[in-house]
mmCIF file of C-alpha atoms in Angstrom:
data_model
loop_
_atom_site.group_PDB
_atom_site.id
_atom_site.type_symbol
_atom_site.label_atom_id
_atom_site.label_comp_id
_atom_site.label_asym_id
_atom_site.label_seq_id
_atom_site.Cartn_x
_atom_site.Cartn_y
_atom_site.Cartn_z
ATOM 1 C CA MET A 18 -2.359 8.790 1.608
ATOM 2 C CA THR A 19 -3.442 5.269 0.780
ATOM 3 C CA GLY A 20 -0.661 2.899 -0.166
ATOM 4 C CA LEU A 21 2.049 4.844 1.666
ATOM 5 C CA VAL A 22 3.914 3.129 4.470
ATOM 6 C CA PHE A 23 5.065 5.295 7.360
ATOM 7 C CA ARG A 24 7.560 4.251 10.010
ATOM 8 C CA PHE A 25 7.123 7.137 12.442
ATOM 9 C CA ALA A 26 3.701 8.578 11.554
ATOM 10 C CA THR A 27 0.125 7.785 12.430
ATOM 11 C CA VAL A 28 -2.360 8.069 9.575
ATOM 12 C CA SER A 29 -6.056 8.697 10.132
ATOM 13 C CA GLY A 30 -7.992 9.428 6.956
ATOM 14 C CA GLN A 31 -6.221 12.229 5.105
ATOM 15 C CA ARG A 32 -4.323 13.341 8.200
ATOM 16 C CA VAL A 33 -0.736 12.318 8.980
ATOM 17 C CA ASP A 34 0.673 12.935 12.479
ATOM 18 C CA TRP A 35 4.193 12.547 13.822
ATOM 19 C CA ARG A 36 4.488 12.629 17.623
ATOM 20 C CA LEU A 37 8.060 12.957 18.882
ATOM 21 C CA ALA A 38 8.299 12.899 22.665
ATOM 22 C CA ARG A 39 10.966 12.805 25.320
ATOM 23 C CA ASN A 40 11.756 9.292 26.518
ATOM 24 C CA CYS A 41 10.732 9.426 30.185
ATOM 25 C CA SER A 42 11.169 6.413 32.391
ATOM 26 C CA VAL A 43 9.103 7.934 35.207
ATOM 27 C CA THR A 44 5.816 9.809 34.853
ATOM 28 C CA PRO A 45 5.252 12.954 36.916
ATOM 29 C CA ALA A 46 2.734 11.056 39.115
ATOM 30 C CA GLN A 47 5.249 8.279 39.799
ATOM 31 C CA LEU A 48 7.849 10.932 40.543
ATOM 32 C CA GLY A 49 5.536 12.530 43.107
ATOM 33 C CA TRP A 50 4.951 9.223 44.910
ATOM 34 C CA THR A 51 8.665 8.473 44.863
ATOM 35 C CA TYR A 52 9.418 11.895 46.325
ATOM 36 C CA LEU A 53 6.791 11.438 49.037
ATOM 37 C CA SER A 54 8.233 8.055 50.035
ATOM 38 C CA LEU A 55 11.779 9.503 50.074
ATOM 39 C CA CYS A 56 10.590 12.331 52.335
ATOM 40 C CA LEU A 57 8.898 9.951 54.750
ATOM 41 C CA LEU A 58 11.895 7.636 54.857
ATOM 42 C CA SER A 59 14.451 10.412 55.294
ATOM 43 C CA LEU A 60 12.433 12.231 57.960
ATOM 44 C CA GLY A 61 11.723 8.948 59.750
ATOM 45 C CA ILE A 62 15.404 8.087 60.001
ATOM 46 C CA ALA A 63 16.307 11.683 60.954
ATOM 47 C CA SER A 64 13.599 11.674 63.649
ATOM 48 C CA GLY A 65 15.036 8.495 65.127
ATOM 49 C CA PHE A 66 18.517 10.018 65.364
ATOM 50 C CA TRP A 67 17.080 13.297 66.675
ATOM 51 C CA MET A 68 15.374 11.427 69.530
ATOM 52 C CA LEU A 69 18.688 9.709 70.320
ATOM 53 C CA GLY A 70 20.305 13.120 70.737
ATOM 54 C CA ALA A 71 21.859 13.750 67.304
ATOM 55 C CA ARG A 72 20.175 17.144 66.812
ATOM 56 C CA LEU A 73 22.092 18.121 63.635
ATOM 57 C CA VAL A 74 20.698 15.231 61.602
ATOM 58 C CA MET A 75 17.284 16.877 61.162
ATOM 59 C CA PRO A 76 18.488 20.086 59.421
ATOM 60 C CA PHE A 77 20.555 18.029 56.993
ATOM 61 C CA ALA A 78 17.565 15.772 56.307
ATOM 62 C CA TRP A 79 15.478 18.843 55.439
ATOM 63 C CA LEU A 80 18.279 20.187 53.243
ATOM 64 C CA GLU A 81 18.374 16.833 51.419
ATOM 65 C CA ILE A 82 14.592 16.856 50.927
ATOM 66 C CA VAL A 83 14.675 20.377 49.486
ATOM 67 C CA ALA A 84 17.579 19.568 47.120
ATOM 68 C CA VAL A 85 15.927 16.378 45.858
ATOM 69 C CA GLY A 86 12.615 18.251 45.498
ATOM 70 C CA ILE A 87 14.246 20.899 43.317
ATOM 71 C CA ALA A 88 15.875 18.241 41.126
ATOM 72 C CA PHE A 89 12.590 16.317 40.782
ATOM 73 C CA ALA A 90 10.712 19.538 39.935
ATOM 74 C CA MET A 91 13.194 20.336 37.170
ATOM 75 C CA TYR A 92 12.832 16.815 35.769
ATOM 76 C CA GLY A 93 9.026 16.899 36.010
ATOM 77 C CA ARG A 94 8.842 20.276 34.275
ATOM 78 C CA HIS A 95 10.370 18.807 31.111
ATOM 79 C CA ALA A 96 8.833 15.316 31.300
ATOM 80 C CA ALA A 97 6.031 16.198 28.872
ATOM 81 C CA ASP A 98 8.211 17.995 26.324
ATOM 82 C CA GLY A 99 7.622 16.949 22.749
ATOM 83 C CA GLU A 100 6.978 17.847 19.139
ATOM 84 C CA ARG A 101 3.950 17.161 16.991
ATOM 85 C CA ILE A 102 3.948 17.531 13.238
ATOM 86 C CA SER A 103 0.573 17.286 11.471
ATOM 87 C CA LEU A 104 -0.160 17.276 7.778
ATOM 88 C CA GLN A 105 -3.812 17.820 6.967
ATOM 89 C CA GLY A 106 -5.010 19.110 3.651
ATOM 90 C CA SER A 107 -2.834 21.981 2.483
ATOM 91 C CA ARG A 108 -1.356 22.812 5.914
ATOM 92 C CA LEU A 109 1.662 21.462 7.766
ATOM 93 C CA VAL A 110 1.363 22.323 11.465
ATOM 94 C CA VAL A 111 4.319 22.025 13.849
ATOM 95 C CA GLU A 112 3.738 22.240 17.611
ATOM 96 C CA ARG A 113 6.629 22.172 20.079
ATOM 97 C CA GLU A 114 6.091 21.990 23.831
ATOM 98 C CA THR A 115 8.980 22.867 26.133
ATOM 99 C CA ALA A 116 8.473 23.216 29.897
ATOM 100 C CA GLY A 117 4.754 23.792 29.449
ATOM 101 C CA LYS A 118 5.223 26.467 26.761
ATOM 102 C CA LEU A 119 3.596 25.633 23.408
ATOM 103 C CA GLU A 120 5.002 27.036 20.161
ATOM 104 C CA ARG A 121 3.010 26.582 16.969
ATOM 105 C CA ALA A 122 3.965 27.189 13.343
ATOM 106 C CA GLU A 123 1.842 26.606 10.241
ATOM 107 C CA PHE A 124 3.163 26.230 6.738
ATOM 108 C CA ASP A 125 1.631 25.925 3.301
ATOM 109 C CA ARG A 126 2.269 22.316 2.255
ATOM 110 C CA ASP A 127 3.376 23.255 -1.273
ATOM 111 C CA ARG A 128 6.127 25.615 -0.072
ATOM 112 C CA VAL A 129 7.722 23.651 2.771
ATOM 113 C CA ARG A 130 11.385 22.736 2.497
ATOM 114 C CA VAL A 131 12.635 19.816 4.593
ATOM 115 C CA GLU A 132 16.356 19.581 5.150
ATOM 116 C CA PRO A 133 18.932 18.796 7.808
ATOM 117 C CA LYS A 134 20.191 21.905 9.582
ATOM 118 C CA THR A 135 23.886 21.211 8.957
ATOM 119 C CA GLY A 136 24.567 17.501 8.396
ATOM 120 C CA ASP A 137 22.768 14.194 8.138
ATOM 121 C CA ARG A 138 22.624 13.727 11.930
ATOM 122 C CA SER A 139 21.532 17.283 12.759
ATOM 123 C CA LEU A 140 18.034 18.520 13.544
ATOM 124 C CA ILE A 141 15.517 18.722 10.708
ATOM 125 C CA MET A 142 14.741 22.223 9.445
ATOM 126 C CA LEU A 143 11.218 22.866 8.147
ATOM 127 C CA SER A 144 11.050 26.222 6.402
ATOM 128 C CA ALA A 145 8.697 28.208 4.187
ATOM 129 C CA GLN A 146 7.636 31.816 3.656
ATOM 130 C CA GLY A 147 10.562 33.233 5.635
ATOM 131 C CA ARG A 148 9.887 31.148 8.760
ATOM 132 C CA SER A 149 11.670 28.033 9.958
ATOM 133 C CA VAL A 150 11.296 25.466 12.722
ATOM 134 C CA GLU A 151 13.744 22.817 13.898
ATOM 135 C CA VAL A 152 12.292 19.412 14.776
ATOM 136 C CA GLY A 153 13.682 16.028 15.741
ATOM 137 C CA ARG A 154 15.381 16.837 19.061
ATOM 138 C CA PHE A 155 13.564 13.935 20.745
ATOM 139 C CA MET A 156 14.658 11.410 18.139
ATOM 140 C CA ARG A 157 17.922 9.514 17.866
ATOM 141 C CA PRO A 158 20.274 11.364 15.487
ATOM 142 C CA GLU A 159 20.704 8.379 13.171
ATOM 143 C CA LEU A 160 16.909 8.229 12.596
ATOM 144 C CA ARG A 161 16.451 11.904 11.713
ATOM 145 C CA ALA A 162 17.280 11.436 8.032
ATOM 146 C CA ALA A 163 14.589 8.734 7.780
ATOM 147 C CA LEU A 164 12.084 11.055 9.460
ATOM 148 C CA ALA A 165 12.973 13.871 7.038
ATOM 149 C CA SER A 166 12.480 11.512 4.083
ATOM 150 C CA GLU A 167 9.132 10.399 5.478
ATOM 151 C CA ILE A 168 7.944 14.005 5.869
ATOM 152 C CA ARG A 169 9.071 14.797 2.313
ATOM 153 C CA MET A 170 7.222 11.719 0.981
ATOM 154 C CA ALA A 171 4.021 12.733 2.813
ATOM 155 C CA LEU A 172 4.253 16.306 1.539
ATOM 156 C CA ARG A 173 4.599 15.093 -2.064
ATOM 157 C CA ALA A 174 1.783 12.559 -1.772
ATOM 158 C CA ALA A 175 -0.753 14.803 -0.056
#
């Protein structure tokens, strides 16, 4: 792998790794602290109105907290989604994580075909031996062709 220049990959020895992850602006820990502060603020304001005699404010505050909690949980469940493609020796390993579920596929390096699914901006299809995996969903569509070319180059050079 010496002498090859990769734009998206990390090279360590004879191993080439591509890590494609969801672009998350907030980590799950930050999301938890934000949710906690929203709960305290909302319940504090609702408690103030409840003490002034507006009894219906509290149920709506709890409804708001539950709705925001559900939305945050759905976001947090997919925050760590990603794809990892590893080329080491004669094996190409593809791991996809979606909502905590890990899918893994291994291919023989010499038999892998790399091609767009339908067009240049579509997902990248890796296929061999009757199996196929789509990768690139966490990458901008206009960069997928460059990623496919980079994977092809690494497969030829390995």
